[in-house]
């Protein structure tokens, strides 16, 4: 049985990736930086935490994890970037130290994924390590949407009826040239982990995916900034098929939020 390490396993993309790997019958060592007592974490634990093939490891214990055998290690810098935590630099240091550690099997495949629009300076230690290790890949992702999208991102902020200033700030902070539904991504990340290219930029086969999603969930007052986005080239372009149409993906994201709100109300009545 293959074992994978997912750093960011209780986040957004990391959670969907961990769930996908478990569904494939793999063992998953899930590492995360959040307090496992949080409401959203508890709900995610209901889906993956009870799986006998899943083992949770808090980020501060990552340095004790010995990986003498070959593993595939997924590092979700995408989720760390979207979390807007005050201790991001500290978390990056912990991950970089783990990758530099001598007890890490040199044949392990390591794949780091981050937003196309993210400034590289914050992740310089990780990116430098990627350059030094032949088995490390860096995958740059466009906007990812779907259930569990962080409320710091525009679609979720709009679904949660955040203040217009917060929604506008979220729109301006993310890539608006492309969007991928989160469940369409894990299979691609697994495939890219063993490829030869070191820097890869994922994009949709269909065009205007972000705009199609935005028109379903954002108010007309935001249309003036839809297309004001700088196009960036981060690596080899890897085009993937959009298995989920924007209308279906946004509907699932909206349904998920309504269900989560209902669960919160039930807990308050207990």
JSON list of C-alpha atoms in Angstrom, two decimals, residues 37-243:
[
{"chain": "A", "resi": 37, "resn": "UNK", "atom": "CA", "xyz": [-10.96, 21.62, 17.60]},
{"chain": "A", "resi": 38, "resn": "UNK", "atom": "CA", "xyz": [-12.25, 24.13, 15.04]},
{"chain": "A", "resi": 39, "resn": "UNK", "atom": "CA", "xyz": [-15.76, 23.57, 13.64]},
{"chain": "A", "resi": 40, "resn": "UNK", "atom": "CA", "xyz": [-14.68, 23.14, 10.03]},
{"chain": "A", "resi": 41, "resn": "UNK", "atom": "CA", "xyz": [-11.89, 20.76, 11.05]},
{"chain": "A", "resi": 42, "resn": "UNK", "atom": "CA", "xyz": [-14.36, 18.62, 12.99]},
{"chain": "A", "resi": 43, "resn": "UNK", "atom": "CA", "xyz": [-16.56, 18.30, 9.92]},
{"chain": "A", "resi": 44, "resn": "UNK", "atom": "CA", "xyz": [-13.58, 17.32, 7.77]},
{"chain": "A", "resi": 45, "resn": "UNK", "atom": "CA", "xyz": [-12.54, 14.76, 10.37]},
{"chain": "A", "resi": 46, "resn": "UNK", "atom": "CA", "xyz": [-15.96, 13.17, 9.95]},
{"chain": "A", "resi": 47, "resn": "UNK", "atom": "CA", "xyz": [-15.02, 12.50, 6.32]},
{"chain": "A", "resi": 48, "resn": "UNK", "atom": "CA", "xyz": [-11.36, 11.51, 6.53]},
{"chain": "A", "resi": 49, "resn": "UNK", "atom": "CA", "xyz": [-10.26, 11.45, 10.18]},
{"chain": "A", "resi": 50, "resn": "UNK", "atom": "CA", "xyz": [-12.07, 8.19, 10.92]},
{"chain": "A", "resi": 51, "resn": "UNK", "atom": "CA", "xyz": [-10.51, 6.39, 7.98]},
{"chain": "A", "resi": 52, "resn": "UNK", "atom": "CA", "xyz": [-8.13, 3.72, 9.31]},
{"chain": "A", "resi": 53, "resn": "UNK", "atom": "CA", "xyz": [-5.63, 4.69, 6.58]},
{"chain": "A", "resi": 54, "resn": "UNK", "atom": "CA", "xyz": [-5.42, 8.29, 7.82]},
{"chain": "A", "resi": 55, "resn": "UNK", "atom": "CA", "xyz": [-3.04, 9.53, 10.52]},
{"chain": "A", "resi": 56, "resn": "UNK", "atom": "CA", "xyz": [-3.01, 13.16, 11.64]},
{"chain": "A", "resi": 57, "resn": "UNK", "atom": "CA", "xyz": [0.23, 14.96, 12.56]},
{"chain": "A", "resi": 58, "resn": "UNK", "atom": "CA", "xyz": [0.28, 18.57, 13.83]},
{"chain": "A", "resi": 59, "resn": "UNK", "atom": "CA", "xyz": [2.74, 20.84, 12.03]},
{"chain": "A", "resi": 60, "resn": "UNK", "atom": "CA", "xyz": [4.99, 21.28, 15.08]},
{"chain": "A", "resi": 61, "resn": "UNK", "atom": "CA", "xyz": [5.67, 17.51, 15.10]},
{"chain": "A", "resi": 62, "resn": "UNK", "atom": "CA", "xyz": [6.61, 17.37, 11.42]},
{"chain": "A", "resi": 63, "resn": "UNK", "atom": "CA", "xyz": [10.32, 17.43, 12.30]},
{"chain": "A", "resi": 64, "resn": "UNK", "atom": "CA", "xyz": [9.94, 14.10, 14.10]},
{"chain": "A", "resi": 65, "resn": "UNK", "atom": "CA", "xyz": [8.46, 12.35, 11.08]},
{"chain": "A", "resi": 66, "resn": "UNK", "atom": "CA", "xyz": [10.99, 9.91, 9.65]},
{"chain": "A", "resi": 67, "resn": "UNK", "atom": "CA", "xyz": [10.47, 8.96, 6.02]},
{"chain": "A", "resi": 68, "resn": "UNK", "atom": "CA", "xyz": [13.20, 6.47, 5.24]},
{"chain": "A", "resi": 69, "resn": "UNK", "atom": "CA", "xyz": [11.08, 4.78, 2.57]},
{"chain": "A", "resi": 70, "resn": "UNK", "atom": "CA", "xyz": [10.09, 6.50, -0.64]},
{"chain": "A", "resi": 71, "resn": "UNK", "atom": "CA", "xyz": [6.92, 8.58, -0.28]},
{"chain": "A", "resi": 72, "resn": "UNK", "atom": "CA", "xyz": [5.02, 11.20, -2.23]},
{"chain": "A", "resi": 73, "resn": "UNK", "atom": "CA", "xyz": [4.85, 14.46, -0.28]},
{"chain": "A", "resi": 74, "resn": "UNK", "atom": "CA", "xyz": [2.31, 17.13, -1.19]},
{"chain": "A", "resi": 75, "resn": "UNK", "atom": "CA", "xyz": [2.80, 20.65, 0.23]},
{"chain": "A", "resi": 76, "resn": "UNK", "atom": "CA", "xyz": [-0.23, 22.93, -0.09]},
{"chain": "A", "resi": 77, "resn": "UNK", "atom": "CA", "xyz": [1.27, 26.39, -0.19]},
{"chain": "A", "resi": 78, "resn": "UNK", "atom": "CA", "xyz": [-1.95, 27.33, -2.00]},
{"chain": "A", "resi": 79, "resn": "UNK", "atom": "CA", "xyz": [-3.95, 26.77, 1.19]},
{"chain": "A", "resi": 80, "resn": "UNK", "atom": "CA", "xyz": [-1.36, 28.46, 3.37]},
{"chain": "A", "resi": 81, "resn": "UNK", "atom": "CA", "xyz": [-1.46, 31.52, 1.13]},
{"chain": "A", "resi": 82, "resn": "UNK", "atom": "CA", "xyz": [-5.27, 31.74, 1.27]},
{"chain": "A", "resi": 83, "resn": "UNK", "atom": "CA", "xyz": [-5.41, 31.28, 5.04]},
{"chain": "A", "resi": 84, "resn": "UNK", "atom": "CA", "xyz": [-3.84, 34.72, 5.66]},
{"chain": "A", "resi": 85, "resn": "UNK", "atom": "CA", "xyz": [-2.32, 33.57, 8.94]},
{"chain": "A", "resi": 86, "resn": "UNK", "atom": "CA", "xyz": [0.03, 35.80, 10.93]},
{"chain": "A", "resi": 87, "resn": "UNK", "atom": "CA", "xyz": [2.54, 32.96, 11.36]},
{"chain": "A", "resi": 88, "resn": "UNK", "atom": "CA", "xyz": [2.87, 31.99, 7.68]},
{"chain": "A", "resi": 89, "resn": "UNK", "atom": "CA", "xyz": [6.61, 32.61, 7.71]},
{"chain": "A", "resi": 90, "resn": "UNK", "atom": "CA", "xyz": [7.03, 30.33, 10.74]},
{"chain": "A", "resi": 91, "resn": "UNK", "atom": "CA", "xyz": [5.05, 27.53, 9.06]},
{"chain": "A", "resi": 92, "resn": "UNK", "atom": "CA", "xyz": [7.13, 27.88, 5.89]},
{"chain": "A", "resi": 93, "resn": "UNK", "atom": "CA", "xyz": [10.32, 27.58, 7.97]},
{"chain": "A", "resi": 94, "resn": "UNK", "atom": "CA", "xyz": [9.05, 24.34, 9.54]},
{"chain": "A", "resi": 95, "resn": "UNK", "atom": "CA", "xyz": [8.23, 22.85, 6.13]},
{"chain": "A", "resi": 96, "resn": "UNK", "atom": "CA", "xyz": [11.56, 23.97, 4.63]},
{"chain": "A", "resi": 97, "resn": "UNK", "atom": "CA", "xyz": [13.46, 22.42, 7.56]},
{"chain": "A", "resi": 98, "resn": "UNK", "atom": "CA", "xyz": [11.56, 19.16, 7.05]},
{"chain": "A", "resi": 99, "resn": "UNK", "atom": "CA", "xyz": [12.50, 19.05, 3.37]},
{"chain": "A", "resi": 100, "resn": "UNK", "atom": "CA", "xyz": [16.15, 19.74, 4.18]},
{"chain": "A", "resi": 101, "resn": "UNK", "atom": "CA", "xyz": [16.33, 17.04, 6.86]},
{"chain": "A", "resi": 102, "resn": "UNK", "atom": "CA", "xyz": [18.72, 14.17, 6.15]},
{"chain": "A", "resi": 103, "resn": "UNK", "atom": "CA", "xyz": [16.21, 11.47, 7.19]},
{"chain": "A", "resi": 104, "resn": "UNK", "atom": "CA", "xyz": [13.97, 12.31, 4.21]},
{"chain": "A", "resi": 105, "resn": "UNK", "atom": "CA", "xyz": [14.32, 9.68, 1.50]},
{"chain": "A", "resi": 106, "resn": "UNK", "atom": "CA", "xyz": [16.08, 11.30, -1.44]},
{"chain": "A", "resi": 107, "resn": "UNK", "atom": "CA", "xyz": [13.92, 9.38, -3.92]},
{"chain": "A", "resi": 108, "resn": "UNK", "atom": "CA", "xyz": [10.66, 10.71, -2.51]},
{"chain": "A", "resi": 109, "resn": "UNK", "atom": "CA", "xyz": [8.53, 12.74, -4.91]},
{"chain": "A", "resi": 110, "resn": "UNK", "atom": "CA", "xyz": [7.74, 16.18, -3.53]},
{"chain": "A", "resi": 111, "resn": "UNK", "atom": "CA", "xyz": [5.14, 18.44, -5.11]},
{"chain": "A", "resi": 112, "resn": "UNK", "atom": "CA", "xyz": [4.43, 21.96, -3.88]},
{"chain": "A", "resi": 113, "resn": "UNK", "atom": "CA", "xyz": [1.41, 23.81, -5.23]},
{"chain": "A", "resi": 114, "resn": "UNK", "atom": "CA", "xyz": [0.71, 27.52, -4.88]},
{"chain": "A", "resi": 115, "resn": "UNK", "atom": "CA", "xyz": [-1.39, 30.27, -6.49]},
{"chain": "A", "resi": 116, "resn": "UNK", "atom": "CA", "xyz": [-0.17, 31.73, -9.77]},
{"chain": "A", "resi": 117, "resn": "UNK", "atom": "CA", "xyz": [-0.61, 35.22, -8.33]},
{"chain": "A", "resi": 118, "resn": "UNK", "atom": "CA", "xyz": [1.33, 34.62, -5.10]},
{"chain": "A", "resi": 119, "resn": "UNK", "atom": "CA", "xyz": [4.52, 36.60, -4.57]},
{"chain": "A", "resi": 120, "resn": "UNK", "atom": "CA", "xyz": [7.43, 34.17, -4.64]},
{"chain": "A", "resi": 121, "resn": "UNK", "atom": "CA", "xyz": [9.52, 36.02, -2.01]},
{"chain": "A", "resi": 122, "resn": "UNK", "atom": "CA", "xyz": [7.58, 34.58, 0.94]},
{"chain": "A", "resi": 123, "resn": "UNK", "atom": "CA", "xyz": [8.23, 31.05, -0.29]},
{"chain": "A", "resi": 124, "resn": "UNK", "atom": "CA", "xyz": [11.84, 31.62, -1.32]},
{"chain": "A", "resi": 125, "resn": "UNK", "atom": "CA", "xyz": [13.21, 29.03, 1.11]},
{"chain": "A", "resi": 126, "resn": "UNK", "atom": "CA", "xyz": [10.88, 26.37, -0.29]},
{"chain": "A", "resi": 127, "resn": "UNK", "atom": "CA", "xyz": [11.45, 27.36, -3.91]},
{"chain": "A", "resi": 128, "resn": "UNK", "atom": "CA", "xyz": [15.22, 27.33, -3.40]},
{"chain": "A", "resi": 129, "resn": "UNK", "atom": "CA", "xyz": [14.96, 23.83, -1.96]},
{"chain": "A", "resi": 130, "resn": "UNK", "atom": "CA", "xyz": [12.91, 22.83, -5.00]},
{"chain": "A", "resi": 131, "resn": "UNK", "atom": "CA", "xyz": [15.76, 23.96, -7.25]},
{"chain": "A", "resi": 132, "resn": "UNK", "atom": "CA", "xyz": [18.29, 21.92, -5.27]},
{"chain": "A", "resi": 133, "resn": "UNK", "atom": "CA", "xyz": [16.31, 18.66, -5.21]},
{"chain": "A", "resi": 134, "resn": "UNK", "atom": "CA", "xyz": [15.65, 16.89, -8.50]},
{"chain": "A", "resi": 135, "resn": "UNK", "atom": "CA", "xyz": [12.49, 15.20, -7.19]},
{"chain": "A", "resi": 136, "resn": "UNK", "atom": "CA", "xyz": [10.72, 18.45, -6.19]},
{"chain": "A", "resi": 137, "resn": "UNK", "atom": "CA", "xyz": [8.06, 19.94, -8.47]},
{"chain": "A", "resi": 138, "resn": "UNK", "atom": "CA", "xyz": [6.30, 23.30, -8.10]},
{"chain": "A", "resi": 139, "resn": "UNK", "atom": "CA", "xyz": [2.79, 23.54, -9.52]},
{"chain": "A", "resi": 140, "resn": "UNK", "atom": "CA", "xyz": [1.15, 26.94, -9.94]},
{"chain": "A", "resi": 141, "resn": "UNK", "atom": "CA", "xyz": [-2.64, 26.92, -9.76]},
{"chain": "A", "resi": 142, "resn": "UNK", "atom": "CA", "xyz": [-5.30, 29.38, -10.96]},
{"chain": "A", "resi": 143, "resn": "UNK", "atom": "CA", "xyz": [-8.32, 30.15, -8.78]},
{"chain": "A", "resi": 144, "resn": "UNK", "atom": "CA", "xyz": [-9.68, 26.95, -7.25]},
{"chain": "A", "resi": 145, "resn": "UNK", "atom": "CA", "xyz": [-13.33, 26.90, -6.17]},
{"chain": "A", "resi": 146, "resn": "UNK", "atom": "CA", "xyz": [-15.83, 24.48, -4.66]},
{"chain": "A", "resi": 147, "resn": "UNK", "atom": "CA", "xyz": [-16.88, 23.17, -1.20]},
{"chain": "A", "resi": 148, "resn": "UNK", "atom": "CA", "xyz": [-14.65, 24.39, 1.64]},
{"chain": "A", "resi": 149, "resn": "UNK", "atom": "CA", "xyz": [-13.23, 27.31, -0.37]},
{"chain": "A", "resi": 150, "resn": "UNK", "atom": "CA", "xyz": [-11.77, 29.78, 2.18]},
{"chain": "A", "resi": 151, "resn": "UNK", "atom": "CA", "xyz": [-13.92, 32.82, 2.93]},
{"chain": "A", "resi": 152, "resn": "UNK", "atom": "CA", "xyz": [-10.90, 34.97, 2.00]},
{"chain": "A", "resi": 153, "resn": "UNK", "atom": "CA", "xyz": [-11.66, 34.08, -1.64]},
{"chain": "A", "resi": 154, "resn": "UNK", "atom": "CA", "xyz": [-14.26, 35.95, -3.68]},
{"chain": "A", "resi": 155, "resn": "UNK", "atom": "CA", "xyz": [-16.84, 33.26, -4.48]},
{"chain": "A", "resi": 156, "resn": "UNK", "atom": "CA", "xyz": [-17.08, 32.06, -0.89]},
{"chain": "A", "resi": 157, "resn": "UNK", "atom": "CA", "xyz": [-17.05, 35.62, 0.43]},
{"chain": "A", "resi": 158, "resn": "UNK", "atom": "CA", "xyz": [-20.02, 36.43, -1.82]},
{"chain": "A", "resi": 159, "resn": "UNK", "atom": "CA", "xyz": [-21.88, 33.23, -0.87]},
{"chain": "A", "resi": 160, "resn": "UNK", "atom": "CA", "xyz": [-21.43, 34.12, 2.81]},
{"chain": "A", "resi": 161, "resn": "UNK", "atom": "CA", "xyz": [-22.80, 37.64, 2.14]},
{"chain": "A", "resi": 162, "resn": "UNK", "atom": "CA", "xyz": [-19.62, 39.34, 3.30]},
{"chain": "A", "resi": 163, "resn": "UNK", "atom": "CA", "xyz": [-19.39, 43.13, 3.21]},
{"chain": "A", "resi": 164, "resn": "UNK", "atom": "CA", "xyz": [-18.83, 44.58, -0.30]},
{"chain": "A", "resi": 165, "resn": "UNK", "atom": "CA", "xyz": [-15.40, 45.85, 0.75]},
{"chain": "A", "resi": 166, "resn": "UNK", "atom": "CA", "xyz": [-14.34, 42.32, 1.76]},
{"chain": "A", "resi": 167, "resn": "UNK", "atom": "CA", "xyz": [-15.66, 40.79, -1.47]},
{"chain": "A", "resi": 168, "resn": "UNK", "atom": "CA", "xyz": [-13.87, 43.42, -3.56]},
{"chain": "A", "resi": 169, "resn": "UNK", "atom": "CA", "xyz": [-10.62, 42.84, -1.68]},
{"chain": "A", "resi": 170, "resn": "UNK", "atom": "CA", "xyz": [-10.92, 39.09, -2.29]},
{"chain": "A", "resi": 171, "resn": "UNK", "atom": "CA", "xyz": [-11.56, 39.61, -6.01]},
{"chain": "A", "resi": 172, "resn": "UNK", "atom": "CA", "xyz": [-8.55, 41.88, -6.40]},
{"chain": "A", "resi": 173, "resn": "UNK", "atom": "CA", "xyz": [-6.26, 39.41, -4.60]},
{"chain": "A", "resi": 174, "resn": "UNK", "atom": "CA", "xyz": [-6.90, 36.37, -6.80]},
{"chain": "A", "resi": 175, "resn": "UNK", "atom": "CA", "xyz": [-6.25, 35.28, -10.35]},
{"chain": "A", "resi": 176, "resn": "UNK", "atom": "CA", "xyz": [-9.28, 36.11, -12.49]},
{"chain": "A", "resi": 177, "resn": "UNK", "atom": "CA", "xyz": [-8.15, 34.60, -15.78]},
{"chain": "A", "resi": 178, "resn": "UNK", "atom": "CA", "xyz": [-9.03, 31.01, -14.97]},
{"chain": "A", "resi": 179, "resn": "UNK", "atom": "CA", "xyz": [-10.76, 28.78, -12.42]},
{"chain": "A", "resi": 180, "resn": "UNK", "atom": "CA", "xyz": [-10.83, 25.05, -11.67]},
{"chain": "A", "resi": 181, "resn": "UNK", "atom": "CA", "xyz": [-13.32, 23.07, -9.60]},
{"chain": "A", "resi": 182, "resn": "UNK", "atom": "CA", "xyz": [-11.46, 21.57, -6.65]},
{"chain": "A", "resi": 183, "resn": "UNK", "atom": "CA", "xyz": [-12.59, 17.95, -7.20]},
{"chain": "A", "resi": 184, "resn": "UNK", "atom": "CA", "xyz": [-11.14, 18.02, -10.73]},
{"chain": "A", "resi": 185, "resn": "UNK", "atom": "CA", "xyz": [-7.65, 18.74, -9.37]},
{"chain": "A", "resi": 186, "resn": "UNK", "atom": "CA", "xyz": [-6.38, 15.85, -7.14]},
{"chain": "A", "resi": 187, "resn": "UNK", "atom": "CA", "xyz": [-5.96, 13.32, -9.94]},
{"chain": "A", "resi": 188, "resn": "UNK", "atom": "CA", "xyz": [-3.89, 15.90, -11.85]},
{"chain": "A", "resi": 189, "resn": "UNK", "atom": "CA", "xyz": [-1.64, 16.63, -8.84]},
{"chain": "A", "resi": 190, "resn": "UNK", "atom": "CA", "xyz": [-0.98, 12.91, -8.39]},
{"chain": "A", "resi": 191, "resn": "UNK", "atom": "CA", "xyz": [-0.04, 12.59, -12.05]},
{"chain": "A", "resi": 192, "resn": "UNK", "atom": "CA", "xyz": [2.24, 15.65, -11.99]},
{"chain": "A", "resi": 193, "resn": "UNK", "atom": "CA", "xyz": [4.08, 14.44, -8.88]},
{"chain": "A", "resi": 194, "resn": "UNK", "atom": "CA", "xyz": [6.02, 11.85, -10.86]},
{"chain": "A", "resi": 195, "resn": "UNK", "atom": "CA", "xyz": [6.58, 13.90, -14.03]},
{"chain": "A", "resi": 196, "resn": "UNK", "atom": "CA", "xyz": [9.87, 15.35, -15.26]},
{"chain": "A", "resi": 197, "resn": "UNK", "atom": "CA", "xyz": [9.00, 19.06, -15.35]},
{"chain": "A", "resi": 198, "resn": "UNK", "atom": "CA", "xyz": [10.00, 21.05, -12.27]},
{"chain": "A", "resi": 199, "resn": "UNK", "atom": "CA", "xyz": [7.79, 24.13, -12.77]},
{"chain": "A", "resi": 200, "resn": "UNK", "atom": "CA", "xyz": [4.27, 23.59, -14.06]},
{"chain": "A", "resi": 201, "resn": "UNK", "atom": "CA", "xyz": [1.37, 25.97, -14.56]},
{"chain": "A", "resi": 202, "resn": "UNK", "atom": "CA", "xyz": [-2.06, 24.34, -14.60]},
{"chain": "A", "resi": 203, "resn": "UNK", "atom": "CA", "xyz": [-4.80, 25.86, -16.72]},
{"chain": "A", "resi": 204, "resn": "UNK", "atom": "CA", "xyz": [-8.32, 24.97, -17.84]},
{"chain": "A", "resi": 205, "resn": "UNK", "atom": "CA", "xyz": [-9.09, 23.52, -21.23]},
{"chain": "A", "resi": 206, "resn": "UNK", "atom": "CA", "xyz": [-12.17, 25.77, -21.38]},
{"chain": "A", "resi": 207, "resn": "UNK", "atom": "CA", "xyz": [-11.78, 29.55, -21.45]},
{"chain": "A", "resi": 208, "resn": "UNK", "atom": "CA", "xyz": [-13.28, 32.23, -19.17]},
{"chain": "A", "resi": 209, "resn": "UNK", "atom": "CA", "xyz": [-13.96, 29.81, -16.32]},
{"chain": "A", "resi": 210, "resn": "UNK", "atom": "CA", "xyz": [-13.46, 32.41, -13.59]},
{"chain": "A", "resi": 211, "resn": "UNK", "atom": "CA", "xyz": [-15.77, 34.86, -15.33]},
{"chain": "A", "resi": 212, "resn": "UNK", "atom": "CA", "xyz": [-18.47, 32.22, -15.79]},
{"chain": "A", "resi": 213, "resn": "UNK", "atom": "CA", "xyz": [-18.31, 31.40, -12.08]},
{"chain": "A", "resi": 214, "resn": "UNK", "atom": "CA", "xyz": [-18.28, 35.08, -11.12]},
{"chain": "A", "resi": 215, "resn": "UNK", "atom": "CA", "xyz": [-21.43, 35.80, -13.11]},
{"chain": "A", "resi": 216, "resn": "UNK", "atom": "CA", "xyz": [-23.23, 33.10, -11.14]},
{"chain": "A", "resi": 217, "resn": "UNK", "atom": "CA", "xyz": [-22.32, 34.33, -7.67]},
{"chain": "A", "resi": 218, "resn": "UNK", "atom": "CA", "xyz": [-21.06, 37.94, -7.71]},
{"chain": "A", "resi": 219, "resn": "UNK", "atom": "CA", "xyz": [-23.22, 41.06, -7.89]},
{"chain": "A", "resi": 220, "resn": "UNK", "atom": "CA", "xyz": [-23.16, 43.33, -10.93]},
{"chain": "A", "resi": 221, "resn": "UNK", "atom": "CA", "xyz": [-21.36, 46.04, -8.93]},
{"chain": "A", "resi": 222, "resn": "UNK", "atom": "CA", "xyz": [-18.11, 44.05, -9.18]},
{"chain": "A", "resi": 223, "resn": "UNK", "atom": "CA", "xyz": [-18.07, 43.61, -12.96]},
{"chain": "A", "resi": 224, "resn": "UNK", "atom": "CA", "xyz": [-15.72, 46.57, -13.45]},
{"chain": "A", "resi": 225, "resn": "UNK", "atom": "CA", "xyz": [-12.76, 44.67, -11.97]},
{"chain": "A", "resi": 226, "resn": "UNK", "atom": "CA", "xyz": [-13.46, 41.22, -13.45]},
{"chain": "A", "resi": 227, "resn": "UNK", "atom": "CA", "xyz": [-10.89, 41.46, -16.21]},
{"chain": "A", "resi": 228, "resn": "UNK", "atom": "CA", "xyz": [-8.27, 43.67, -14.54]},
{"chain": "A", "resi": 229, "resn": "UNK", "atom": "CA", "xyz": [-5.73, 40.90, -13.97]},
{"chain": "A", "resi": 230, "resn": "UNK", "atom": "CA", "xyz": [-2.10, 40.51, -14.99]},
{"chain": "A", "resi": 231, "resn": "UNK", "atom": "CA", "xyz": [-1.32, 37.33, -16.90]},
{"chain": "A", "resi": 232, "resn": "UNK", "atom": "CA", "xyz": [1.70, 35.50, -15.46]},
{"chain": "A", "resi": 233, "resn": "UNK", "atom": "CA", "xyz": [3.79, 32.67, -16.87]},
{"chain": "A", "resi": 234, "resn": "UNK", "atom": "CA", "xyz": [5.16, 30.49, -14.07]},
{"chain": "A", "resi": 235, "resn": "UNK", "atom": "CA", "xyz": [6.20, 27.31, -15.85]},
{"chain": "A", "resi": 236, "resn": "UNK", "atom": "CA", "xyz": [5.32, 24.71, -18.45]},
{"chain": "A", "resi": 237, "resn": "UNK", "atom": "CA", "xyz": [1.61, 25.00, -19.29]},
{"chain": "A", "resi": 238, "resn": "UNK", "atom": "CA", "xyz": [-0.35, 21.88, -18.39]},
{"chain": "A", "resi": 239, "resn": "UNK", "atom": "CA", "xyz": [-3.93, 22.01, -19.69]},
{"chain": "A", "resi": 240, "resn": "UNK", "atom": "CA", "xyz": [-6.57, 19.90, -17.97]},
{"chain": "A", "resi": 241, "resn": "UNK", "atom": "CA", "xyz": [-10.14, 19.05, -18.88]},
{"chain": "A", "resi": 242, "resn": "UNK", "atom": "CA", "xyz": [-12.91, 20.80, -16.96]},
{"chain": "A", "resi": 243, "resn": "UNK", "atom": "CA", "xyz": [-14.97, 17.82, -15.80]}
]
